[in-house]
mmCIF file of C-alpha atoms and ligand atoms in Angstrom:
data_model
loop_
_atom_site.group_PDB
_atom_site.id
_atom_site.type_symbol
_atom_site.label_atom_id
_atom_site.label_comp_id
_atom_site.label_asym_id
_atom_site.label_seq_id
_atom_site.Cartn_x
_atom_site.Cartn_y
_atom_site.Cartn_z
ATOM 1 C CA MET A 278 -6.315 37.840 52.342
ATOM 2 C CA LYS A 279 -9.626 39.509 51.638
ATOM 3 C CA LYS A 280 -11.898 40.072 54.620
ATOM 4 C CA ARG A 281 -15.149 38.170 54.378
ATOM 5 C CA VAL A 282 -18.246 40.262 55.032
ATOM 6 C CA PHE A 283 -21.668 38.800 55.842
ATOM 7 C CA SER A 284 -24.907 40.613 56.459
ATOM 8 C CA GLY A 285 -28.615 39.958 56.161
ATOM 9 C CA ILE A 286 -32.039 41.509 56.200
ATOM 10 C CA GLN A 287 -35.504 40.154 56.866
ATOM 11 C CA PRO A 288 -38.216 40.168 54.196
ATOM 12 C CA SER A 289 -40.809 40.854 56.886
ATOM 13 C CA GLU A 290 -41.899 44.253 55.529
ATOM 14 C CA VAL A 291 -40.789 46.531 52.758
ATOM 15 C CA ILE A 292 -37.457 47.961 53.845
ATOM 16 C CA HIS A 293 -37.215 51.530 55.073
ATOM 17 C CA ILE A 294 -34.686 54.317 54.922
ATOM 18 C CA GLY A 295 -33.204 53.175 58.278
ATOM 19 C CA ASN A 296 -32.394 49.734 56.862
ATOM 20 C CA TYR A 297 -30.997 51.415 53.778
ATOM 21 C CA ILE A 298 -28.789 53.949 55.559
ATOM 22 C CA GLY A 299 -27.800 51.679 58.462
ATOM 23 C CA ALA A 300 -27.036 48.635 56.329
ATOM 24 C CA VAL A 301 -27.900 48.071 52.670
ATOM 25 C CA ARG A 302 -26.341 51.217 51.237
ATOM 26 C CA ARG A 303 -23.096 50.425 53.042
ATOM 27 C CA TRP A 304 -23.144 46.965 51.495
ATOM 28 C CA VAL A 305 -23.043 48.564 48.050
ATOM 29 C CA GLU A 306 -19.923 50.492 49.100
ATOM 30 C CA LEU A 307 -18.319 47.299 50.441
ATOM 31 C CA GLN A 308 -18.977 45.598 47.121
ATOM 32 C CA ASN A 309 -16.595 48.045 45.477
ATOM 33 C CA ASP A 310 -13.865 47.543 48.082
ATOM 34 C CA PRO A 311 -11.209 45.196 46.648
ATOM 35 C CA GLU A 312 -10.247 44.131 50.184
ATOM 36 C CA LYS A 313 -13.670 42.590 50.885
ATOM 37 C CA GLU A 314 -15.499 39.480 49.795
ATOM 38 C CA ASN A 315 -19.190 40.036 50.396
ATOM 39 C CA ILE A 316 -22.142 37.813 51.191
ATOM 40 C CA PHE A 317 -25.630 39.279 51.583
ATOM 41 C CA CYS A 318 -28.597 37.204 52.583
ATOM 42 C CA VAL A 319 -32.376 37.566 52.525
ATOM 43 C CA VAL A 320 -33.146 35.976 55.901
ATOM 44 C CA ASP A 321 -36.587 34.511 55.294
ATOM 45 C CA LEU A 322 -36.279 32.030 58.196
ATOM 46 C CA HIS A 323 -35.837 34.973 60.537
ATOM 47 C CA ALA A 324 -39.063 36.489 59.200
ATOM 48 C CA LEU A 325 -40.929 33.379 60.424
ATOM 49 C CA THR A 326 -40.140 34.269 64.043
ATOM 50 C CA VAL A 327 -43.344 36.296 63.993
ATOM 51 C CA ARG A 328 -46.440 35.104 62.185
ATOM 52 C CA GLN A 329 -46.452 35.801 58.445
ATOM 53 C CA GLU A 330 -49.014 35.359 55.727
ATOM 54 C CA PRO A 331 -47.423 32.718 53.466
ATOM 55 C CA GLU A 332 -48.233 34.352 50.118
ATOM 56 C CA LYS A 333 -47.134 37.777 51.319
ATOM 57 C CA LEU A 334 -43.881 36.405 52.672
ATOM 58 C CA ARG A 335 -43.079 34.765 49.334
ATOM 59 C CA GLU A 336 -43.857 37.994 47.506
ATOM 60 C CA ARG A 337 -41.767 40.147 49.862
ATOM 61 C CA THR A 338 -38.875 37.732 49.602
ATOM 62 C CA MET A 339 -38.838 38.136 45.811
ATOM 63 C CA GLU A 340 -39.261 41.890 46.213
ATOM 64 C CA LEU A 341 -36.306 42.076 48.577
ATOM 65 C CA MET A 342 -34.059 40.077 46.267
ATOM 66 C CA ALA A 343 -35.044 42.476 43.455
ATOM 67 C CA LEU A 344 -34.343 45.393 45.784
ATOM 68 C CA PHE A 345 -30.834 44.096 46.466
ATOM 69 C CA ILE A 346 -30.174 44.399 42.761
ATOM 70 C CA ALA A 347 -32.061 47.675 42.354
ATOM 71 C CA VAL A 348 -29.846 49.390 44.952
ATOM 72 C CA GLY A 349 -26.735 48.251 43.103
ATOM 73 C CA LEU A 350 -25.734 44.871 44.518
ATOM 74 C CA ASP A 351 -24.397 42.751 41.681
ATOM 75 C CA PRO A 352 -24.821 38.963 41.869
ATOM 76 C CA GLU A 353 -21.588 38.566 39.895
ATOM 77 C CA LYS A 354 -19.601 40.584 42.460
ATOM 78 C CA SER A 355 -21.361 39.755 45.741
ATOM 79 C CA LEU A 356 -22.868 36.471 46.835
ATOM 80 C CA LEU A 357 -26.606 37.074 47.186
ATOM 81 C CA PHE A 358 -28.641 34.233 48.616
ATOM 82 C CA LEU A 359 -31.825 33.134 50.276
ATOM 83 C CA GLN A 360 -31.368 31.755 53.795
ATOM 84 C CA SER A 361 -33.982 28.984 53.577
ATOM 85 C CA HIS A 362 -32.391 27.564 50.422
ATOM 86 C CA VAL A 363 -29.213 26.597 52.233
ATOM 87 C CA SER A 364 -29.971 24.118 54.997
ATOM 88 C CA VAL A 365 -26.574 24.733 56.629
ATOM 89 C CA ASN A 366 -27.943 27.872 58.293
ATOM 90 C CA ALA A 367 -30.829 26.171 60.108
ATOM 91 C CA GLU A 368 -28.860 23.007 60.809
ATOM 92 C CA GLY A 369 -25.922 25.058 62.061
ATOM 93 C CA ALA A 370 -28.280 26.968 64.345
ATOM 94 C CA TRP A 371 -29.309 23.693 65.982
ATOM 95 C CA LEU A 372 -25.694 22.761 66.625
ATOM 96 C CA LEU A 373 -24.998 26.217 68.075
ATOM 97 C CA ASN A 374 -28.121 25.937 70.247
ATOM 98 C CA CYS A 375 -26.344 23.093 71.933
ATOM 99 C CA VAL A 376 -23.440 25.277 73.020
ATOM 100 C CA THR A 377 -25.434 28.433 73.864
ATOM 101 C CA PRO A 378 -26.588 28.985 77.462
ATOM 102 C CA GLU A 379 -30.251 29.966 77.654
ATOM 103 C CA ALA A 380 -29.263 32.794 80.020
ATOM 104 C CA TRP A 381 -27.409 34.550 77.170
ATOM 105 C CA LEU A 382 -30.560 34.683 75.050
ATOM 106 C CA LYS A 383 -32.666 35.991 77.919
ATOM 107 C CA LYS A 384 -30.439 39.068 78.018
ATOM 108 C CA MET A 385 -31.107 40.103 74.422
ATOM 109 C CA THR A 386 -32.791 43.510 74.485
ATOM 110 C CA GLN A 387 -34.467 43.038 71.111
ATOM 111 C CA TYR A 388 -36.080 39.836 72.379
ATOM 112 C CA LYS A 389 -37.324 41.615 75.473
ATOM 113 C CA ASP A 390 -38.803 44.447 73.371
ATOM 114 C CA LYS A 391 -40.332 42.252 70.696
ATOM 115 C CA SER A 392 -41.717 39.609 73.043
ATOM 116 C CA ALA A 393 -43.395 42.286 75.181
ATOM 117 C CA LYS A 394 -45.458 43.229 72.107
ATOM 118 C CA GLN A 395 -46.623 39.666 71.300
ATOM 119 C CA GLU A 396 -49.521 37.826 72.827
ATOM 120 C CA ILE A 397 -47.888 34.479 72.104
ATOM 121 C CA VAL A 398 -44.107 34.487 71.931
ATOM 122 C CA LEU A 399 -42.775 31.857 69.551
ATOM 123 C CA THR A 400 -39.713 29.802 70.464
ATOM 124 C CA GLY A 401 -38.193 30.897 67.154
ATOM 125 C CA LEU A 402 -38.224 34.516 68.324
ATOM 126 C CA PHE A 403 -36.271 33.565 71.424
ATOM 127 C CA ASP A 404 -33.804 31.550 69.356
ATOM 128 C CA TYR A 405 -33.474 34.119 66.557
ATOM 129 C CA PRO A 406 -29.993 35.346 67.630
ATOM 130 C CA VAL A 407 -28.613 31.800 67.431
ATOM 131 C CA LEU A 408 -29.845 31.459 63.845
ATOM 132 C CA MET A 409 -28.159 34.788 63.153
ATOM 133 C CA ALA A 410 -24.954 33.476 64.759
ATOM 134 C CA ALA A 411 -25.103 30.435 62.456
ATOM 135 C CA ASP A 412 -25.535 32.728 59.426
ATOM 136 C CA ILE A 413 -22.390 34.541 60.425
ATOM 137 C CA LEU A 414 -20.183 31.757 61.771
ATOM 138 C CA PHE A 415 -20.698 28.991 59.187
ATOM 139 C CA TYR A 416 -19.504 31.396 56.469
ATOM 140 C CA ASP A 417 -16.187 32.128 58.222
ATOM 141 C CA THR A 418 -17.145 35.790 58.487
ATOM 142 C CA ASP A 419 -14.685 38.484 59.562
ATOM 143 C CA GLU A 420 -16.970 41.530 59.509
ATOM 144 C CA VAL A 421 -20.685 42.093 59.982
ATOM 145 C CA PRO A 422 -21.943 45.513 58.822
ATOM 146 C CA VAL A 423 -25.202 46.251 60.648
ATOM 147 C CA GLY A 424 -27.149 49.069 62.288
ATOM 148 C CA GLU A 425 -26.774 49.792 65.998
ATOM 149 C CA ASP A 426 -29.764 47.598 66.962
ATOM 150 C CA GLN A 427 -28.002 44.420 65.787
ATOM 151 C CA LYS A 428 -24.741 45.014 67.640
ATOM 152 C CA GLN A 429 -25.755 42.932 70.647
ATOM 153 C CA HIS A 430 -26.606 39.995 68.369
ATOM 154 C CA VAL A 431 -23.197 40.119 66.688
ATOM 155 C CA GLU A 432 -21.596 40.209 70.123
ATOM 156 C CA LEU A 433 -23.572 37.107 71.020
ATOM 157 C CA ALA A 434 -22.239 35.423 67.869
ATOM 158 C CA ARG A 435 -18.730 36.297 69.051
ATOM 159 C CA ASN A 436 -19.428 34.745 72.454
ATOM 160 C CA ILE A 437 -20.823 31.592 70.870
ATOM 161 C CA ALA A 438 -17.762 31.309 68.578
ATOM 162 C CA GLU A 439 -15.403 31.695 71.522
ATOM 163 C CA ARG A 440 -17.280 29.155 73.608
ATOM 164 C CA PHE A 441 -17.321 26.625 70.777
ATOM 165 C CA ASN A 442 -13.616 27.151 70.085
ATOM 166 C CA HIS A 443 -12.884 26.693 73.786
ATOM 167 C CA HIS A 444 -14.856 23.423 74.024
ATOM 168 C CA TYR A 445 -14.015 21.822 70.693
ATOM 169 C CA GLY A 446 -10.825 23.516 69.511
ATOM 170 C CA GLU A 447 -10.147 26.456 67.175
ATOM 171 C CA THR A 448 -12.950 26.405 64.582
ATOM 172 C CA PHE A 449 -14.895 29.611 64.113
ATOM 173 C CA ILE A 450 -13.588 33.054 63.250
ATOM 174 C CA VAL A 451 -14.678 35.526 65.947
ATOM 175 C CA PRO A 452 -16.479 38.190 63.858
ATOM 176 C CA GLU A 453 -16.447 41.974 64.310
ATOM 177 C CA PRO A 454 -19.592 44.102 64.183
ATOM 178 C CA VAL A 455 -19.081 47.112 61.902
ATOM 179 C CA ILE A 456 -21.464 49.959 62.705
ATOM 180 C CA GLY A 457 -21.626 53.065 60.499
ATOM 181 C CA LYS A 458 -20.548 56.402 61.963
ATOM 182 C CA VAL A 459 -23.585 58.219 60.570
ATOM 183 C CA GLY A 460 -27.156 56.917 60.535
ATOM 184 C CA ALA A 461 -26.607 53.704 62.528
ATOM 185 C CA ARG A 462 -29.903 54.366 64.293
ATOM 186 C CA ILE A 463 -32.504 56.251 62.287
ATOM 187 C CA MET A 464 -35.522 57.134 64.410
ATOM 188 C CA GLY A 465 -39.231 57.057 63.603
ATOM 189 C CA LEU A 466 -40.535 60.247 61.972
ATOM 190 C CA ASP A 467 -43.666 60.127 64.127
ATOM 191 C CA ASP A 468 -41.692 59.526 67.323
ATOM 192 C CA PRO A 469 -37.992 60.412 67.229
ATOM 193 C CA THR A 470 -37.398 58.683 70.574
ATOM 194 C CA ALA A 471 -38.059 55.220 69.049
ATOM 195 C CA LYS A 472 -36.064 53.551 66.283
ATOM 196 C CA MET A 473 -37.620 53.424 62.820
ATOM 197 C CA SER A 474 -38.734 49.823 62.523
ATOM 198 C CA LYS A 475 -40.215 47.510 59.915
ATOM 199 C CA SER A 476 -42.816 46.264 62.341
ATOM 200 C CA SER A 477 -44.194 49.814 62.670
ATOM 201 C CA ALA A 478 -43.719 50.678 58.980
ATOM 202 C CA HIS A 479 -47.456 50.287 58.333
ATOM 203 C CA ILE A 480 -48.209 53.154 60.766
ATOM 204 C CA LYS A 481 -48.798 56.347 58.804
ATOM 205 C CA GLY A 482 -45.940 58.807 59.108
ATOM 206 C CA HIS A 483 -43.587 56.414 60.941
ATOM 207 C CA ALA A 484 -41.181 55.285 58.237
ATOM 208 C CA ILE A 485 -39.983 56.233 54.784
ATOM 209 C CA ARG A 486 -40.169 53.001 52.838
ATOM 210 C CA LEU A 487 -37.639 52.660 50.072
ATOM 211 C CA LEU A 488 -40.311 51.978 47.482
ATOM 212 C CA ASP A 489 -42.680 54.772 48.534
ATOM 213 C CA GLU A 490 -43.744 57.206 45.854
ATOM 214 C CA PRO A 491 -42.115 60.661 45.961
ATOM 215 C CA LYS A 492 -45.339 62.385 47.017
ATOM 216 C CA ASP A 493 -45.743 59.980 49.964
ATOM 217 C CA ILE A 494 -42.128 60.467 50.980
ATOM 218 C CA GLU A 495 -42.626 64.201 50.940
ATOM 219 C CA LYS A 496 -45.817 63.928 52.976
ATOM 220 C CA SER A 497 -44.201 61.766 55.688
ATOM 221 C CA ILE A 498 -41.188 64.034 56.004
ATOM 222 C CA MET A 499 -43.225 67.251 56.075
ATOM 223 C CA ARG A 500 -45.263 65.714 58.900
ATOM 224 C CA ALA A 501 -42.214 64.572 60.912
ATOM 225 C CA VAL A 502 -42.282 65.436 64.605
ATOM 226 C CA THR A 503 -39.795 68.188 65.541
ATOM 227 C CA ASP A 504 -39.855 70.697 68.416
ATOM 228 C CA SER A 505 -41.285 74.163 68.950
ATOM 229 C CA GLY A 506 -37.974 75.951 68.281
ATOM 230 C CA SER A 507 -36.284 76.828 65.011
ATOM 231 C CA ASP A 508 -32.664 75.916 65.706
ATOM 232 C CA ILE A 509 -31.242 73.569 63.031
ATOM 233 C CA ARG A 510 -28.214 71.809 64.508
ATOM 234 C CA PHE A 511 -27.083 68.353 65.544
ATOM 235 C CA SER A 512 -27.866 67.797 69.193
ATOM 236 C CA LYS A 513 -28.205 65.003 71.740
ATOM 237 C CA GLU A 514 -30.831 66.923 73.733
ATOM 238 C CA PRO A 515 -34.008 64.833 73.907
ATOM 239 C CA GLU A 516 -36.246 67.661 72.662
ATOM 240 C CA LYS A 517 -34.070 68.097 69.545
ATOM 241 C CA ALA A 518 -34.313 64.385 68.615
ATOM 242 C CA GLY A 519 -36.613 65.030 65.645
ATOM 243 C CA VAL A 520 -34.365 67.677 64.091
ATOM 244 C CA ASN A 521 -31.301 65.585 64.837
ATOM 245 C CA ASN A 522 -32.872 62.616 63.052
ATOM 246 C CA LEU A 523 -33.716 64.641 59.931
ATOM 247 C CA LEU A 524 -30.184 66.040 59.870
ATOM 248 C CA SER A 525 -28.750 62.511 60.213
ATOM 249 C CA ILE A 526 -30.781 61.291 57.236
ATOM 250 C CA TYR A 527 -29.634 64.311 55.238
ATOM 251 C CA GLN A 528 -26.012 63.824 56.289
ATOM 252 C CA ALA A 529 -25.967 60.111 55.519
ATOM 253 C CA LEU A 530 -27.397 60.591 52.040
ATOM 254 C CA THR A 531 -25.332 63.639 51.069
ATOM 255 C CA LYS A 532 -22.161 62.252 52.707
ATOM 256 C CA LYS A 533 -21.345 65.738 53.991
ATOM 257 C CA SER A 534 -19.593 66.486 57.277
ATOM 258 C CA ALA A 535 -21.700 67.657 60.250
ATOM 259 C CA GLU A 536 -20.291 71.193 59.830
ATOM 260 C CA GLU A 537 -21.184 71.287 56.134
ATOM 261 C CA VAL A 538 -24.697 70.091 56.916
ATOM 262 C CA GLU A 539 -25.235 72.765 59.550
ATOM 263 C CA ARG A 540 -23.850 75.360 57.135
ATOM 264 C CA ASP A 541 -26.398 74.251 54.505
ATOM 265 C CA PHE A 542 -29.143 75.259 56.932
ATOM 266 C CA ALA A 543 -27.550 78.361 58.440
ATOM 267 C CA ASN A 544 -29.958 80.614 56.513
ATOM 268 C CA ALA A 545 -32.992 78.350 56.626
ATOM 269 C CA ARG A 546 -36.292 79.896 57.618
ATOM 270 C CA GLY A 547 -37.441 77.270 60.091
ATOM 271 C CA TYR A 548 -38.014 73.531 59.963
ATOM 272 C CA GLY A 549 -40.108 73.711 56.791
ATOM 273 C CA ASP A 550 -36.944 74.430 54.802
ATOM 274 C CA LEU A 551 -35.100 71.597 56.515
ATOM 275 C CA LYS A 552 -37.893 69.133 55.767
ATOM 276 C CA LYS A 553 -38.079 70.183 52.120
ATOM 277 C CA ALA A 554 -34.336 69.679 51.713
ATOM 278 C CA VAL A 555 -34.452 66.266 53.388
ATOM 279 C CA ALA A 556 -37.370 65.206 51.188
ATOM 280 C CA GLN A 557 -35.425 66.291 48.134
ATOM 281 C CA VAL A 558 -32.332 64.208 48.923
ATOM 282 C CA VAL A 559 -34.405 61.176 49.918
ATOM 283 C CA ILE A 560 -36.420 61.351 46.697
ATOM 284 C CA ALA A 561 -33.295 61.849 44.571
ATOM 285 C CA GLU A 562 -31.811 58.703 46.136
ATOM 286 C CA THR A 563 -34.880 56.470 46.093
ATOM 287 C CA ALA A 564 -36.677 57.369 42.842
ATOM 288 C CA PRO A 565 -34.163 55.585 40.556
ATOM 289 C CA ILE A 566 -34.184 52.568 42.913
ATOM 290 C CA ARG A 567 -37.964 52.400 42.698
ATOM 291 C CA GLU A 568 -37.907 52.511 38.905
ATOM 292 C CA ARG A 569 -35.233 49.822 38.590
ATOM 293 C CA HIS A 570 -37.115 47.697 41.094
ATOM 294 C CA ALA A 571 -40.338 47.851 39.079
ATOM 295 C CA GLU A 572 -38.419 46.694 35.983
ATOM 296 C CA LEU A 573 -36.727 43.822 37.830
ATOM 297 C CA MET A 574 -40.008 42.550 39.274
ATOM 298 C CA LYS A 575 -41.256 41.959 35.730
ATOM 299 C CA ASP A 576 -38.704 39.210 35.148
ATOM 300 C CA ARG A 577 -39.279 36.556 37.819
ATOM 301 C CA GLY A 578 -37.291 34.028 35.785
ATOM 302 C CA GLU A 579 -34.167 36.146 36.088
ATOM 303 C CA LEU A 580 -34.692 36.623 39.846
ATOM 304 C CA THR A 581 -35.061 32.859 40.265
ATOM 305 C CA ARG A 582 -31.862 32.327 38.282
ATOM 306 C CA ILE A 583 -30.018 34.748 40.576
ATOM 307 C CA ILE A 584 -31.398 33.019 43.685
ATOM 308 C CA ASN A 585 -30.342 29.589 42.406
ATOM 309 C CA MET A 586 -26.852 30.805 41.567
ATOM 310 C CA GLY A 587 -26.481 32.186 45.106
ATOM 311 C CA THR A 588 -27.712 28.925 46.651
ATOM 312 C CA GLU A 589 -24.972 26.935 44.935
ATOM 313 C CA LYS A 590 -22.207 29.326 45.941
ATOM 314 C CA ALA A 591 -23.436 29.625 49.536
ATOM 315 C CA ARG A 592 -23.559 25.850 49.945
ATOM 316 C CA ALA A 593 -20.039 25.487 48.603
ATOM 317 C CA ILE A 594 -18.750 27.906 51.256
ATOM 318 C CA SER A 595 -20.694 26.714 54.294
ATOM 319 C CA GLU A 596 -21.046 22.941 53.913
ATOM 320 C CA PRO A 597 -17.381 22.102 54.688
ATOM 321 C CA ARG A 598 -17.612 24.107 57.936
ATOM 322 C CA LEU A 599 -20.820 22.293 58.882
ATOM 323 C CA THR A 600 -19.158 18.900 58.389
ATOM 324 C CA ASP A 601 -16.166 20.043 60.425
ATOM 325 C CA VAL A 602 -18.413 21.185 63.304
ATOM 326 C CA LYS A 603 -20.490 17.995 63.252
ATOM 327 C CA ARG A 604 -17.357 15.879 63.414
ATOM 328 C CA LYS A 605 -15.950 17.909 66.303
ATOM 329 C CA MET A 606 -19.216 17.606 68.229
ATOM 330 C CA GLY A 607 -19.216 13.836 67.942
ATOM 331 C CA LEU A 608 -21.628 13.190 65.090
ATOM 332 C CA ILE A 609 -20.837 10.569 62.456
ATOM 333 C CA VAL A 610 -20.158 12.444 59.222
HETATM 334 P P1 TYM B 66 -33.349 43.651 60.123
HETATM 335 O O1 TYM B 66 -34.018 43.017 58.940
HETATM 336 O O2 TYM B 66 -34.218 44.041 61.271
HETATM 337 O O3 TYM B 66 -32.588 44.964 59.665
HETATM 338 C C1 TYM B 66 -31.681 44.975 58.565
HETATM 339 C C2 TYM B 66 -30.551 45.952 58.821
HETATM 340 O O4 TYM B 66 -31.049 47.274 59.009
HETATM 341 C C3 TYM B 66 -30.526 47.828 60.213
HETATM 342 N N1 TYM B 66 -31.529 48.724 60.790
HETATM 343 C C4 TYM B 66 -31.341 50.031 61.032
HETATM 344 N N2 TYM B 66 -30.271 50.834 60.837
HETATM 345 C C5 TYM B 66 -30.421 52.141 61.181
HETATM 346 N N3 TYM B 66 -31.555 52.672 61.691
HETATM 347 C C6 TYM B 66 -32.643 51.896 61.902
HETATM 348 N N4 TYM B 66 -33.757 52.424 62.396
HETATM 349 C C7 TYM B 66 -32.572 50.511 61.562
HETATM 350 N N5 TYM B 66 -33.446 49.480 61.643
HETATM 351 C C8 TYM B 66 -32.797 48.388 61.160
HETATM 352 C C9 TYM B 66 -30.276 46.620 61.099
HETATM 353 O O5 TYM B 66 -29.343 46.894 62.113
HETATM 354 C C10 TYM B 66 -29.769 45.609 60.099
HETATM 355 O O6 TYM B 66 -28.396 45.790 59.856
HETATM 356 N N6 TYM B 66 -31.364 39.700 62.418
HETATM 357 C C11 TYM B 66 -31.107 40.714 61.423
HETATM 358 C C12 TYM B 66 -30.788 40.134 60.072
HETATM 359 C C13 TYM B 66 -29.730 39.083 60.066
HETATM 360 C C14 TYM B 66 -28.331 39.319 60.004
HETATM 361 C C15 TYM B 66 -27.744 38.022 59.966
HETATM 362 C C16 TYM B 66 -27.551 40.465 59.977
HETATM 363 C C17 TYM B 66 -29.923 37.741 60.075
HETATM 364 N N7 TYM B 66 -28.722 37.085 60.003
HETATM 365 C C18 TYM B 66 -26.347 37.877 59.921
HETATM 366 C C19 TYM B 66 -26.170 40.312 59.923
HETATM 367 C C20 TYM B 66 -25.580 39.029 59.895
HETATM 368 C C21 TYM B 66 -32.359 41.573 61.281
HETATM 369 O O7 TYM B 66 -33.431 41.148 61.614
HETATM 370 O O8 TYM B 66 -32.155 42.760 60.630
#
């Protein structure tokens, strides 16, 4: 039996190199694994958990679907779909709300961080992990490839599955989070003690966005915060966080071992050389993606066709599970 893989990404901002290394690029590898059956979702309902400008959200959603294809996801090989087009996800979230203790959601660190930054915290932001659990559970998912920051949410989905199974009988598969060994937590270039995040992507020098032009990528990397030394090695020491982050980006994109990476920089003359090399590998990886993306955005009709095809397939997978859950919970189906 093939393992079913499910993962998603929000169209809240243009995606950055952290999203790419921590998640999307690994999805492309999974697509070529004959042991996996993959589902990847643009989670537009999740984007609504903070206020969005409607027209911008629509545009970014299309852009993200085009980006899926530009990075190499193939709608014939992987199921690509838009969360809001399949009502099972939102309806399933309601049903799961009714088995999820509020106390579990209060413990979510991402909620604590995000809500601290908002003047008005929307109920949707609090409930976001339950919607994510519905995404995962109603598709009978075995594995969830995500970056480190989403691990707690996948663990919550596991707890919800177990609780439901305990109350209503064996129903949901208890999914496994799958976190990459390299680059599971890419840090901000302007502050290597904080994770690179979409919500800060508009801040100059914070993120490398996947669709940035080569000269902007180079500028951001050359400006990246490092330390006053010149030692180029992987390190967990707080003052080496900037160098460590640049090396992680380099390692993830070149797929070299840590030793090979350090050897590449054994004769470097300071951090300038390191930054130039990192910029080079990032540009080599992203430039073709940017070009393909620009082409794909010209044909909205084709993107709509791909979205509609995904909607049909996603409904066919998730609707039987929704009916099953409703019946078990006592609804007339
Ligand atoms: P989102 O859109 O914030 O992020 C998408 C993916 O990128 C990873 N990621 C990172 N990886 C490494 N370094 C970083 N700095 C970094 N920042 C983000 C995230 O871990 C994620 O894998 N709620 C989810 C989307 C979602 C989902 C799902 C995921 C909704 N339903 C079901 C899996 C399964 C989110 O907002 O991800």
